[in-house]
Amino acid sequence: MPRVHNKLASKPKAGKLTKAMPRHSPIISKAPHMLHGGDYNPEQWDPQTWTEDDRLMGLAHVNSVTLGVFSWVSLEPEEGKFTFEWMDKIMDMQAAAGRIVGLATPSAASPAWLSAKYPDSLRVGQDGVRRRHGNRVNYCWTSPAYRAQVSKIATMLAERYKAHPALGYFHVSNEYGGECFCDLCQEAFRGWLKVRYGNLDTLNKAYWTAFWGHTYTDWSQIEAPGGTGETAVYGLTLDWKRFASDRIVDFYRQESGALKKVAPSIPVTTNLMGVYPVLDPWKIAPYMDFIAWDSYPWFSSTPSDLGSWTYTSFAHDLNRSLKNKPFVLMECSPSSSNWYPVMGLKRPNAHVLEGLQAVAHGADGVQYFQWRQSRGSSEQFHGAVVAHNNRSDARVFREVADLGRELESLDDVVGAAKPAEVALIYDWENSWAIDMVAAPRTKNRDYLGTVLAHYSAFWSQGVTVDVVDSDQDLSGYKLVVAPMLFLLKDGVVERLAKFVEGGGTLMTTYWSGWVDSTTLAFQGPSPLSKLLGLWTEETDALFDGQSNQVVSSASDLLTKGAKYSASVLCELVHTTTAESLASYGSDFYAGRPAVTRNKFGSGQAIFVASRNEQSFTNDLLISLMKQLGISGAVEGDLPTGITVQARHGDGKDFLFVLNCSDKEKAVRLGESGLIDLDGAEFSGELILPAFGTAILVRAKAGSLVGASN
Ligand code: GLA
Ligand code: ZN
C-alpha cells in the first residue's frame, strides 16, 4: 500500500468534493489525534509488569488506555474502604507517557461483598429465580441499594481524578445489557405503562386484550411477558422490550449523572454493541457525549466471506449516524475472539484493514480488548496486544504497532465528516415487532439480513450510507431505503410522505406498514397506501426451496425482460396510482405487480413486493443511484470485495480503499488528480494484497496550500 503519513506536498488538481460539511472538533480536545489503545486491566499484574507495559505501549504506538472497567473490588475491597493508590500510580504513569485515560466506572463487576450484603442488587431471571453472585453485568437495573453504591464509587472516582492530567473521558460501565425480572423492575414496568397509557382501558384496547379474554382489570395483574407467563399479547411484549431498553438508559443516566455532577466538562460515553437487540442505541445516544462501540466480527466465518466486513461497515455507519459525528471503536480483538466455536486467526493485513475500515466509516479511534492477555479465568485465550508469549516481535503485536503508526499519521482525518445522500432505515422497535408476530413466516424473517442485502449494494459502490431508525429527520437525503418497515411508529408516514413530496426517492418492500406502534393491524388500506399508490391484498409465504420470478417490464430502472428469482415472501398488491415496473412470473399471481413506482409530489416511491435475489437489489439500487446522481467515493468500477469510503476534511477528501477479500486485487480508478499521503501522484491503478488498504487524497485546487505537517 502507499505509505501512510500526512505530508501533502505535491500540487493537487481540482477534484470532486462531496457535500461540504464542517470538520468536527476532536472527541477529546486535549488529544486531537486518532485514539489508539484499549482496555488495560493492571490490577491483574505486579508493578514490574506495569513498567514493562509502559515500555511496550510506547512500541505499540498506544496513546489511550481504558482503565478500571472491572476494578470495583480492587478499589473498594469492603464497603467504605477505598484503595485508590494503585490506580493513582497507573494514572501518573499514563500522564508521564502522554497518554490519555478513559476512566471507567466499575459497575459491570459488582464485588462479592456487595451481593452478599445487598441481595436485591442481584438480577432475577425470566424464570423468577434470583441469580447467585458471579459472572458480570449481573445486577438489577432498579435496586436502590445497587444504584446508591454505583453512584458512590462513580462520585469517588470523579472527585479523585477530575483534574488528573491523564483523564480524557469517562467510560461508563461496560456493555450494558440484559433484563431483570425482579419485583422492583416489574413494579417499575407498571409505572412506565401508567405513564404511557394513563388508564387501563386505553392499555387494554392497545393490547387487544378482549381476544382470548386477556383483559386486565387492575394494574397489579400486569407482569413482564415471557418465560412461564404471558406470551400471547404482542403489545405487552413490545412494551416490555421498550421498557427494558429504557431501564438501561435510566440506569446509565444516573451513573453518568454522578460523574457529570462532579466533573461536568469531562466527556462521558459507554460502549455499545452493534445491533445488540436489548438496548435501542437511539435512546441512549442523546445522553452520550460521543458514541463508542465494540466490534467482534471475526471468525464467525471463513476469511473469504465478505459478510462480516459488510456487517461491520454497516455497524460503523450506524454508530456514526447516532450522532452524525465521529465515534470511537472502543473494543476489537487484536487477534481472535474467545467465544466463537472456531477461533481462526486474523489473516496478515486484516488487522490494519479492520482499523482503517473503522476510520473510513467515521471512527476517530481504534481500541482493543485487551492490552495484556490474562493468565487465567474466562478470557485467558482471548486475543490481546501482548499475548502470553510476551513478545513485541510477535505478529499480532507488530500489526498493532503498524496500525498505531498509521493512525499517528492521520491527524488531518480527525474530525473529518462523512456526509451521506442515502439513509437506510434499521429500526429496533420494528425489529422486535417482526421477530415477535406469528406471521407470515416464523422461519427466516431475517430483518437484519434483508437490510444488509440492501446495504451491501451501496457498500460495493463506495456510496456513503447513514443507518438510521424510523424516527430520524429524512430531509437532506436523496434516497431513503426502508426494507420491511412492518411497524409504523407515530409520525413516520407523515415524515416519509413529506420527504417524497419534496423530491425524495423512497424504496420500501413487502411486509411494510402492517401495524401501528402498539402492534395493532391497520384496518382498511395501510397508511403507506397513498404514498405507494397501491394496496396489499394478501401475502404469500413460500416454503423453503419454492420460488417465483420477477420479470421486468420497464426499461429505465430495470432492464426490460430481466428475470430474477423471488422467494420467502411475495406480497400481492393492486396498484392505484403506481405503475408496475415488473411482475410475477408464475403461480396464480403471475402477471401481477412485483415492483412498482408511484410519483408523489415531486418525488417517487418504489415498492418491491417480494424478497428477491441479491442481483435484483444491486441492479435496482445501482439504477436508482445513477438516476439520482448519487456517486461513490471514486469514479470507476470497484472489483468484488473492494469498497472505497470517503471522509471529508478541510477542503479535501480522504479516500480509504479497503480490500476486504482474501485475494490480491487490482483497483483501477477512473479519476485523475488523486495523491497518496506522501503527496505522490496516484497512477490510476493500485495493486492491493489480500486484505490490503490504501489511503488517497482528493484535493480541491488550492486547498492544500499551507497544509500543516
Ligand atoms: C466484550 C467486553 C470485554 C471483553 C470482550 C472480549 O466486548 O466488553 O470486557 O469481554 O468482549 O471477550
Ligand atoms: Zn430488578
XYZ file of C-alpha atoms and ligand atoms in Angstrom:
722
model
C 0.000 0.000 0.000
C 1.147 3.596 -0.430
C 2.999 4.599 2.674
C 0.726 6.462 5.008
C 1.661 9.714 6.575
C 0.326 13.176 6.186
C 2.913 15.068 4.201
C 0.868 16.579 1.407
C 3.491 18.080 -0.795
C 2.548 17.754 -4.439
C 0.319 20.071 -6.400
C -3.136 18.567 -6.406
C -5.616 19.060 -9.180
C -9.183 20.111 -8.725
C -11.448 17.219 -7.897
C -14.937 16.351 -6.933
C -15.870 17.083 -3.346
C -18.818 15.536 -1.614
C -21.408 17.793 0.016
C -19.421 20.253 2.121
C -19.663 19.592 5.813
C -17.625 21.274 8.514
C -14.963 19.245 10.241
C -15.980 18.165 13.745
C -13.963 19.047 16.831
C -11.751 16.264 18.179
C -13.585 13.937 20.565
C -11.061 14.635 23.323
C -9.899 18.212 22.952
C -6.557 17.649 24.655
C -5.814 14.680 22.387
C -6.621 15.812 18.832
C -5.351 12.545 17.392
C -6.725 9.179 16.363
C -7.053 7.327 19.665
C -5.223 4.008 19.765
C -5.058 1.707 22.748
C -7.613 -0.163 24.747
C -8.700 -1.930 27.900
C -5.901 -2.056 30.417
C -6.539 -4.201 33.472
C -3.342 -3.728 35.516
C -4.854 -4.998 38.751
C -4.007 -8.466 37.420
C -0.299 -7.694 37.354
C 2.629 -6.629 39.556
C 4.440 -3.253 39.343
C 7.324 -4.692 37.263
C 4.779 -5.727 34.662
C 3.326 -2.197 34.751
C 6.764 -0.838 33.866
C 7.094 -3.346 31.043
C 3.571 -2.444 29.865
C 4.559 1.194 29.772
C 7.532 0.388 27.534
C 5.515 -1.880 25.255
C 2.704 0.675 24.918
C 5.292 3.075 23.545
C 6.382 0.462 20.988
C 2.773 -0.221 20.002
C 2.037 3.488 19.459
C -0.655 3.459 22.123
C -1.922 6.890 23.136
C -5.042 5.965 25.096
C -5.928 3.351 27.710
C -9.244 2.345 29.236
C -8.763 1.830 32.932
C -10.827 0.401 35.765
C -13.599 -1.410 33.857
C -13.691 -4.327 36.299
C -11.802 -2.721 39.201
C -14.510 -2.231 41.806
C -13.248 -4.788 44.321
C -9.672 -3.591 43.803
C -10.775 -0.034 44.598
C -13.229 -0.863 47.388
C -12.382 -4.265 48.910
C -15.021 -3.782 51.577
C -17.811 -1.285 51.858
C -16.421 2.179 52.531
C -12.748 1.106 52.493
C -11.046 2.576 49.450
C -7.706 1.617 47.920
C -7.123 4.053 45.068
C -3.336 4.133 45.496
C -2.585 1.599 42.737
C -4.815 3.490 40.347
C -3.059 6.769 41.240
C 0.221 5.180 40.136
C -1.190 3.943 36.846
C -2.801 7.318 36.135
C 0.516 9.044 36.851
C 2.426 6.635 34.607
C -0.022 7.262 31.761
C 0.214 11.030 32.216
C 4.010 10.847 32.213
C 3.892 8.947 28.937
C 1.494 11.491 27.408
C -1.364 9.022 27.076
C -4.937 9.740 27.930
C -7.096 7.529 30.100
C -10.716 6.605 29.525
C -11.550 6.084 33.170
C -14.267 3.515 33.659
C -16.878 3.208 36.338
C -16.782 -0.366 37.586
C -20.484 -1.216 37.774
C -20.190 -4.147 35.349
C -18.324 -6.110 38.006
C -20.149 -5.915 41.309
C -17.966 -7.065 44.234
C -18.945 -10.258 46.072
C -19.293 -8.342 49.349
C -21.910 -6.125 47.735
C -24.039 -9.050 46.518
C -23.829 -10.673 49.949
C -24.791 -7.512 51.782
C -27.440 -6.276 49.320
C -29.024 -9.377 47.776
C -31.640 -7.356 45.921
C -28.781 -5.972 43.806
C -28.627 -9.343 42.047
C -30.584 -9.895 38.877
C -33.681 -12.070 38.626
C -34.103 -14.213 35.521
C -37.224 -14.633 33.434
C -37.924 -17.787 35.424
C -38.296 -15.640 38.547
C -35.150 -17.081 40.142
C -32.675 -14.629 41.635
C -29.217 -15.282 40.314
C -26.334 -16.012 42.598
C -23.256 -13.828 42.656
C -20.850 -14.293 39.757
C -20.017 -13.516 36.151
C -20.541 -9.842 35.338
C -23.367 -7.430 34.465
C -25.395 -9.498 36.918
C -27.186 -6.666 38.640
C -30.744 -5.392 38.877
C -31.458 -2.171 36.995
C -33.756 -0.867 39.718
C -32.294 -1.961 43.075
C -31.931 1.245 45.145
C -29.003 -0.296 47.033
C -27.087 -1.077 43.846
C -27.808 2.294 42.330
C -26.603 4.025 45.512
C -23.367 2.025 45.531
C -22.785 2.696 41.820
C -23.285 6.427 42.271
C -20.963 6.436 45.272
C -17.997 4.791 43.550
C -18.559 6.921 40.416
C -18.542 10.073 42.556
C -15.351 8.975 44.328
C -13.600 8.336 41.000
C -14.721 11.656 39.545
C -13.633 13.580 42.632
C -10.252 11.929 42.797
C -9.303 12.151 39.123
C -11.286 15.036 37.646
C -8.228 17.253 37.388
C -5.715 14.500 36.670
C -3.697 15.303 33.543
C -4.233 11.801 32.174
C -8.029 11.897 32.341
C -9.536 12.098 28.860
C -13.093 10.859 29.304
C -15.270 8.620 31.431
C -16.109 5.141 30.130
C -19.356 4.450 31.934
C -19.754 0.817 32.949
C -19.255 -1.831 30.268
C -21.568 -3.215 27.607
C -24.843 -2.536 29.365
C -27.182 -5.406 28.644
C -29.790 -7.890 29.743
C -33.060 -7.664 31.599
C -34.063 -8.088 35.226
C -37.433 -9.587 36.154
C -37.401 -8.887 39.896
C -40.399 -7.422 41.713
C -38.817 -3.959 41.755
C -38.282 -3.989 37.989
C -41.816 -5.296 37.406
C -43.232 -2.507 39.565
C -41.176 -0.017 37.574
C -42.650 -1.548 34.398
C -46.179 -0.938 35.662
C -45.230 2.660 36.450
C -43.831 3.023 32.930
C -47.088 1.668 31.456
C -49.164 4.078 33.549
C -47.234 6.982 32.065
C -47.647 5.597 28.549
C -51.349 4.707 28.646
C -52.809 6.726 31.501
C -55.553 4.221 32.188
C -56.187 0.502 31.846
C -58.946 0.925 29.298
C -56.532 2.530 26.822
C -53.954 -0.172 27.515
C -56.492 -2.970 27.031
C -57.549 -1.511 23.701
C -53.978 -1.050 22.549
C -53.172 -4.654 23.503
C -56.436 -6.012 22.029
C -56.863 -7.973 25.227
C -60.556 -8.660 24.588
C -59.373 -11.561 22.409
C -58.729 -14.767 24.407
C -60.115 -12.936 27.443
C -56.871 -11.211 28.434
C -58.471 -8.013 29.744
C -56.647 -6.534 32.735
C -58.864 -5.161 35.493
C -56.113 -3.947 37.808
C -52.586 -2.681 37.125
C -51.193 -5.217 39.575
C -52.216 -8.036 37.203
C -49.690 -6.941 34.601
C -46.472 -8.932 34.636
C -43.410 -8.982 32.454
C -44.085 -11.246 29.474
C -42.262 -14.427 28.554
C -40.917 -17.408 30.439
C -43.709 -19.323 32.098
C -46.055 -16.332 31.868
C -47.875 -14.294 29.233
C -46.572 -14.704 25.700
C -49.729 -14.055 23.684
C -50.139 -10.283 23.970
C -47.854 -8.690 21.374
C -48.345 -5.148 22.629
C -47.218 -6.215 26.091
C -44.143 -7.997 24.753
C -43.183 -4.987 22.682
C -43.694 -2.603 25.604
C -41.535 -4.778 27.866
C -38.735 -4.564 25.311
C -39.136 -0.785 25.149
C -39.179 -0.632 28.940
C -36.122 -2.899 29.314
C -34.173 -0.628 26.960
C -35.409 2.492 28.781
C -34.385 0.958 32.126
C -30.813 0.675 30.919
C -30.891 4.281 29.721
C -32.286 5.345 33.096
C -29.507 3.453 34.905
C -26.890 4.989 32.611
C -28.274 8.458 33.202
C -27.946 8.016 36.946
C -24.440 6.567 36.713
C -23.143 9.146 34.237
C -25.063 11.839 36.124
C -22.966 11.141 39.231
C -19.833 11.805 37.156
C -21.258 14.900 35.472
C -22.211 16.392 38.816
C -18.570 16.391 39.894
C -16.828 16.814 36.528
C -19.275 18.354 34.049
C -16.701 19.112 31.391
C -15.307 15.578 31.078
C -16.957 13.704 28.177
C -18.876 10.542 29.027
C -19.538 7.522 26.887
C -20.402 3.859 27.190
C -19.544 1.007 24.863
C -22.471 -0.104 22.696
C -22.649 -3.385 20.835
C -23.585 -3.051 17.170
C -27.103 -4.369 16.621
C -27.419 -5.796 20.143
C -31.197 -6.080 20.450
C -31.887 -5.281 24.122
C -30.695 -1.669 24.140
C -32.079 0.694 21.486
C -28.985 2.832 20.823
C -31.082 5.746 19.565
C -32.494 6.114 23.076
C -29.159 6.302 24.886
C -27.192 8.267 22.255
C -28.562 11.706 23.252
C -27.015 11.237 26.704
C -23.605 10.187 25.427
C -21.034 12.872 24.656
C -19.608 10.625 21.972
C -20.520 7.218 20.635
C -18.351 4.191 21.265
C -18.955 0.604 20.267
C -17.342 -2.836 20.457
C -16.860 -4.841 17.287
C -16.099 -8.556 17.227
C -16.986 -9.799 13.780
C -14.095 -12.140 13.416
C -14.074 -15.805 12.754
C -17.770 -16.300 12.634
C -16.984 -17.363 9.088
C -14.085 -18.226 6.797
C -11.648 -15.499 5.681
C -13.152 -15.427 2.191
C -16.615 -14.492 3.445
C -17.375 -10.821 2.864
C -20.351 -10.914 5.224
C -18.530 -9.905 8.372
C -16.842 -6.986 6.558
C -20.097 -5.609 5.186
C -21.851 -6.111 8.512
C -19.019 -4.280 10.288
C -19.187 -1.386 7.822
C -22.948 -1.223 8.380
C -22.495 -1.178 12.150
C -19.853 1.563 11.890
C -22.258 3.614 9.773
C -24.987 3.072 12.344
C -22.719 4.259 15.143
C -21.616 7.318 13.178
C -25.239 8.128 12.356
C -26.303 8.030 16.021
C -24.816 11.479 16.473
C -23.819 12.195 12.903
C -20.321 12.603 14.274
C -17.068 10.672 14.589
C -17.174 7.816 17.090
C -14.641 5.518 18.747
C -14.210 1.839 18.036
C -13.866 1.144 21.751
C -13.034 -2.556 21.560
C -11.985 -5.064 18.976
C -9.702 -8.044 19.244
C -6.144 -7.658 18.035
C -6.265 -11.390 17.327
C -9.011 -13.987 17.725
C -12.051 -13.749 19.996
C -12.681 -16.344 22.630
C -16.334 -17.174 22.197
C -16.681 -18.400 18.633
C -16.825 -22.133 18.084
C -13.806 -21.854 15.765
C -11.249 -19.219 16.689
C -9.419 -18.736 13.404
C -6.565 -16.258 13.203
C -6.834 -12.841 11.688
C -5.054 -13.020 8.323
C -1.970 -10.850 7.648
C -3.024 -7.238 6.902
C -6.522 -7.867 8.248
C -5.799 -6.038 11.483
C -4.734 -2.831 9.756
C -7.717 -3.219 7.431
C -10.088 -3.588 10.387
C -8.709 -0.435 11.989
C -8.742 1.643 8.806
C -12.216 0.344 7.974
C -13.454 1.882 11.229
C -11.710 5.172 10.445
C -13.055 5.113 6.877
C -16.597 4.954 8.240
C -16.073 7.763 10.710
C -14.135 6.452 13.709
C -11.601 8.729 15.357
C -10.109 5.942 17.421
C -9.381 2.215 17.342
C -9.024 0.384 20.623
C -8.760 -3.194 21.842
C -9.843 -5.622 24.408
C -7.408 -6.148 25.997
C -3.886 -4.860 26.322
C -2.277 -7.891 28.010
C -3.666 -11.399 27.761
C -4.902 -12.710 31.112
C -3.181 -15.764 32.554
C -6.360 -17.324 33.835
C -10.121 -17.189 34.019
C -12.745 -16.769 31.393
C -10.897 -14.661 28.834
C -7.421 -16.162 29.185
C -7.227 -17.073 25.479
C -8.986 -14.039 24.043
C -6.626 -12.153 21.748
C -4.603 -9.324 23.289
C -1.909 -6.930 22.145
C 0.629 -8.553 24.455
C -0.002 -12.272 24.223
C 1.170 -14.988 26.613
C 4.360 -15.135 24.555
C 5.113 -11.673 25.967
C 6.952 -10.531 22.829
C 6.926 -7.323 20.884
C 8.166 -9.094 17.735
C 5.122 -11.377 17.559
C 2.890 -10.963 14.502
C -0.108 -9.600 16.413
C 1.952 -7.051 18.314
C 3.688 -5.908 15.123
C 0.418 -5.438 13.258
C -0.994 -3.463 16.175
C 2.112 -1.268 16.119
C 1.776 -0.860 12.323
C -1.790 0.343 12.707
C -0.745 2.634 15.576
C 1.938 4.191 13.374
C -0.554 4.761 10.582
C -3.138 6.250 12.900
C -0.489 8.639 14.200
C -0.154 9.981 10.684
C -3.863 10.685 10.310
C -4.253 13.812 12.436
C -5.751 15.523 9.378
C -8.560 12.983 9.295
C -9.567 13.584 12.930
C -12.988 15.211 12.891
C -13.428 14.717 9.147
C -17.097 14.349 8.245
C -18.845 11.692 6.195
C -21.885 13.241 4.567
C -24.448 10.835 3.142
C -27.113 11.178 0.486
C -28.641 7.808 1.302
C -30.418 6.809 4.501
C -31.086 3.152 5.240
C -33.631 2.500 7.958
C -32.873 -0.173 10.534
C -35.241 0.252 13.439
C -35.081 -1.502 16.823
C -38.808 -1.419 17.590
C -39.570 -2.703 14.109
C -37.071 -5.496 14.601
C -38.681 -6.515 17.914
C -42.127 -6.496 16.316
C -41.050 -8.543 13.284
C -39.430 -11.194 15.459
C -42.489 -11.444 17.667
C -45.507 -11.919 15.425
C -46.646 -15.319 14.201
C -46.939 -14.409 10.527
C -46.405 -14.726 7.630
C -43.414 -16.973 8.292
C -41.699 -17.712 11.546
C -38.586 -19.019 9.830
C -36.151 -16.780 8.024
C -37.852 -13.446 8.554
C -34.323 -12.066 8.634
C -34.917 -8.348 9.005
C -31.238 -7.634 9.629
C -30.128 -9.826 6.710
C -32.573 -8.055 4.421
C -31.360 -4.617 5.486
C -27.766 -5.801 4.997
C -28.599 -7.063 1.491
C -29.623 -3.502 0.633
C -26.620 -2.050 2.446
C -24.149 -4.177 0.508
C -25.347 -2.731 -2.812
C -24.176 0.694 -1.624
C -21.045 -0.654 0.056
C -19.817 -2.277 -3.138
C -20.214 1.065 -4.958
C -18.409 3.034 -2.261
C -21.514 5.069 -1.508
C -21.832 6.542 1.978
C -24.972 5.465 3.829
C -26.425 6.773 7.063
C -28.055 3.968 9.028
C -30.948 5.480 10.942
C -34.088 4.441 12.770
C -37.518 5.464 11.564
C -37.725 8.424 13.951
C -34.984 10.415 12.261
C -35.260 13.521 10.148
C -35.032 12.491 6.477
C -34.706 15.887 4.888
C -31.439 16.322 3.055
C -31.229 12.760 1.734
C -31.814 11.907 -1.912
C -32.750 8.297 -1.289
C -34.312 6.589 1.714
C -34.389 2.790 1.775
C -36.735 1.203 4.292
C -36.905 -2.578 3.879
C -39.578 -4.483 5.825
C -40.899 -1.483 7.732
C -43.586 -3.614 9.372
C -44.302 -1.357 12.344
C -45.044 2.298 11.728
C -44.284 4.487 14.698
C -46.338 7.622 15.094
C -45.304 10.322 12.637
C -43.312 8.057 10.317
C -45.768 8.032 7.421
C -46.045 11.805 7.544
C -42.259 12.147 7.505
C -41.857 9.699 4.619
C -44.616 11.434 2.646
C -43.071 14.854 3.213
C -39.703 13.522 2.108
C -41.092 12.092 -1.143
C -43.354 15.051 -1.798
C -40.320 17.316 -1.572
C -38.499 15.384 -4.294
C -37.005 12.433 -2.421
C -36.987 8.821 -3.541
C -38.243 6.175 -1.132
C -37.710 2.488 -1.665
C -39.579 0.071 0.538
C -40.601 -3.574 0.374
C -43.073 -6.321 1.266
C -44.040 -6.581 4.928
C -44.149 -2.804 5.396
C -46.829 -0.699 7.049
C -48.805 -3.535 8.631
C -49.121 -2.441 12.263
C -49.090 0.709 14.371
C -46.777 1.411 17.295
C -48.840 -0.788 19.621
C -48.754 -3.646 17.070
C -52.428 -3.233 16.130
C -53.034 -4.055 12.479
C -54.221 -1.175 10.328
C -57.748 -1.558 9.087
C -58.542 -0.671 5.530
C -55.632 0.488 3.420
C -52.247 0.782 5.121
C -51.234 4.383 5.849
C -48.477 3.793 3.259
C -51.027 3.061 0.520
C -51.381 6.586 -0.788
C -47.661 7.189 -0.855
C -47.003 3.882 -2.627
C -50.042 4.117 -4.869
C -51.217 0.581 -4.157
C -52.988 -1.638 -1.690
C -51.994 -5.068 -0.413
C -54.468 -7.882 -0.770
C -52.585 -10.879 0.607
C -49.044 -12.085 1.276
C -47.807 -15.494 0.211
C -45.158 -17.193 2.353
C -43.079 -19.538 0.235
C -41.750 -22.823 1.546
C -38.011 -23.447 1.572
C -36.936 -24.295 -1.950
C -40.061 -22.760 -3.513
C -39.575 -19.726 -5.719
C -41.281 -17.356 -8.102
C -39.807 -14.955 -10.639
C -39.821 -11.216 -11.010
C -39.860 -10.202 -14.667
C -39.108 -6.630 -15.584
C -41.454 -4.872 -17.947
C -39.929 -1.412 -17.748
C -36.700 -0.191 -19.195
C -35.475 2.612 -17.007
C -34.778 1.224 -13.531
C -34.534 -2.428 -14.579
C -33.540 -3.910 -17.921
C -36.661 -4.846 -19.826
C -37.224 -8.594 -19.724
C -34.691 -9.175 -16.936
C -35.700 -12.065 -14.705
C -34.882 -12.520 -11.033
C -35.747 -15.222 -8.583
C -38.108 -14.400 -5.692
C -38.532 -16.452 -2.540
C -39.651 -16.385 1.103
C -42.378 -13.718 0.831
C -44.431 -12.475 -2.103
C -46.937 -9.731 -1.461
C -49.942 -9.491 -3.783
C -50.792 -5.880 -4.448
C -53.133 -3.834 -6.605
C -51.854 -0.573 -7.972
C -53.988 2.543 -7.700
C -51.779 5.391 -8.887
C -48.495 3.452 -9.127
C -47.107 1.995 -12.350
C -45.883 -1.574 -12.448
C -42.195 -1.989 -13.342
C -42.078 -5.778 -13.049
C -44.497 -8.596 -12.453
C -44.520 -12.113 -11.030
C -43.593 -14.866 -13.462
C -45.560 -17.831 -12.137
C -48.175 -19.251 -9.799
C -51.738 -17.989 -9.569
C -50.467 -14.423 -9.244
C -48.352 -14.491 -12.416
C -48.562 -11.139 -14.158
C -49.451 -9.195 -11.038
C -47.187 -6.288 -9.972
C -43.936 -7.259 -8.256
C -42.152 -3.896 -8.436
C -43.977 -0.580 -8.627
C -43.248 3.114 -8.745
C -45.537 5.896 -7.633
C -44.906 9.520 -8.476
C -45.845 11.506 -5.397
C -45.374 15.258 -5.212
C -42.020 15.879 -6.856
C -40.581 12.546 -5.746
C -41.181 8.847 -6.211
C -41.899 5.821 -4.036
C -40.637 2.440 -5.225
C -42.179 -0.723 -3.805
C -40.633 -4.180 -4.072
C -43.251 -6.806 -3.330
C -41.070 -9.895 -2.820
C -37.754 -10.989 -1.375
C -35.556 -11.201 -4.433
C -32.095 -12.461 -5.156
C -29.168 -10.118 -4.434
C -28.602 -9.252 -8.107
C -32.081 -7.700 -8.218
C -31.336 -5.490 -5.202
C -27.991 -4.490 -6.698
C -29.450 -3.725 -10.131
C -32.340 -1.681 -8.790
C -30.299 0.301 -6.298
C -27.460 0.954 -8.750
C -30.022 2.285 -11.273
C -31.521 4.494 -8.611
C -28.091 5.815 -7.657
C -27.401 6.663 -11.320
C -30.802 8.259 -11.788
C -30.412 10.376 -8.652
C -26.779 11.326 -9.234
C -25.566 9.530 -6.122
C -21.969 8.604 -6.736
C -19.463 6.501 -4.889
C -16.313 7.837 -3.287
C -14.382 7.438 -6.536
C -15.102 7.083 -10.197
C -14.573 3.652 -11.698
C -15.876 0.152 -11.137
C -14.734 -1.493 -7.975
C -13.847 -5.199 -8.062
C -15.811 -7.543 -5.801
C -14.646 -7.302 -2.218
C -13.364 -3.745 -2.512
C -15.039 -0.697 -1.129
C -13.790 2.874 -1.088
C -15.091 5.080 1.683
C -14.577 8.827 1.783
C -14.242 11.259 4.667
C -14.375 14.948 4.044
C -11.699 17.018 5.790
C -10.724 20.651 5.463
C -11.011 21.169 1.731
C -10.045 17.635 0.815
C -11.470 14.146 0.704
C -9.666 11.217 2.274
C -10.378 8.060 0.324
C -9.907 4.748 2.106
C -9.500 1.904 -0.354
C -10.263 -1.314 1.505
C -9.659 -4.763 0.045
C -11.880 -6.939 2.198
C -11.222 -10.025 0.119
C -8.614 -12.710 0.684
C -7.253 -12.215 -2.856
C -4.894 -9.685 -4.352
C -6.913 -7.112 -6.302
C -6.102 -4.500 -8.899
C -8.150 -1.347 -8.472
C -8.385 0.954 -11.492
C -9.812 4.322 -10.633
C -11.074 6.442 -13.466
C -10.193 9.670 -11.779
C -7.077 11.750 -12.119
C -5.610 14.117 -9.603
C -5.544 11.768 -6.645
C -2.457 11.663 -4.490
C -1.327 9.408 -1.707
C -0.471 10.683 1.738
C 3.156 11.114 0.701
C 1.921 13.566 -1.893
C 2.851 11.290 -4.782
C 0.538 11.398 -7.756
C -1.535 8.250 -7.958
C -1.088 6.443 -11.259
C -4.611 5.126 -11.663
C -4.022 1.512 -10.715
C -3.490 0.146 -7.254
C -2.469 -3.416 -6.580
C -3.723 -4.312 -3.153
C -2.694 -7.569 -1.484
C -5.302 -9.711 0.255
C -6.860 -7.534 2.981
C -4.681 -4.638 1.801
C -5.535 -0.961 2.228
C -4.549 2.381 0.770
C -5.405 5.953 1.582
C -5.674 8.517 -1.203
C -6.385 12.211 -1.068
C -8.552 14.238 -3.410
C -7.833 17.888 -3.060
C -9.745 20.930 -4.075
C -7.466 23.308 -6.005
C -5.511 25.433 -3.622
C -6.849 23.823 -0.510
C -3.603 22.137 0.337
C -1.500 25.222 0.107
C -0.048 25.734 3.531
C -1.434 22.449 4.814
C 0.286 21.615 8.056
C 2.538 18.658 8.837
C -16.609 -7.526 25.383
C -16.315 -6.930 26.737
C -14.895 -7.085 27.147
C -14.373 -8.449 26.778
C -14.518 -8.589 25.298
C -13.824 -9.794 24.715
O -16.587 -6.627 24.372
O -16.665 -5.583 26.868
O -14.805 -6.860 28.527
O -15.086 -9.416 27.461
O -15.876 -8.634 24.992
O -14.373 -11.006 25.082
Zn -34.623 -5.886 39.056
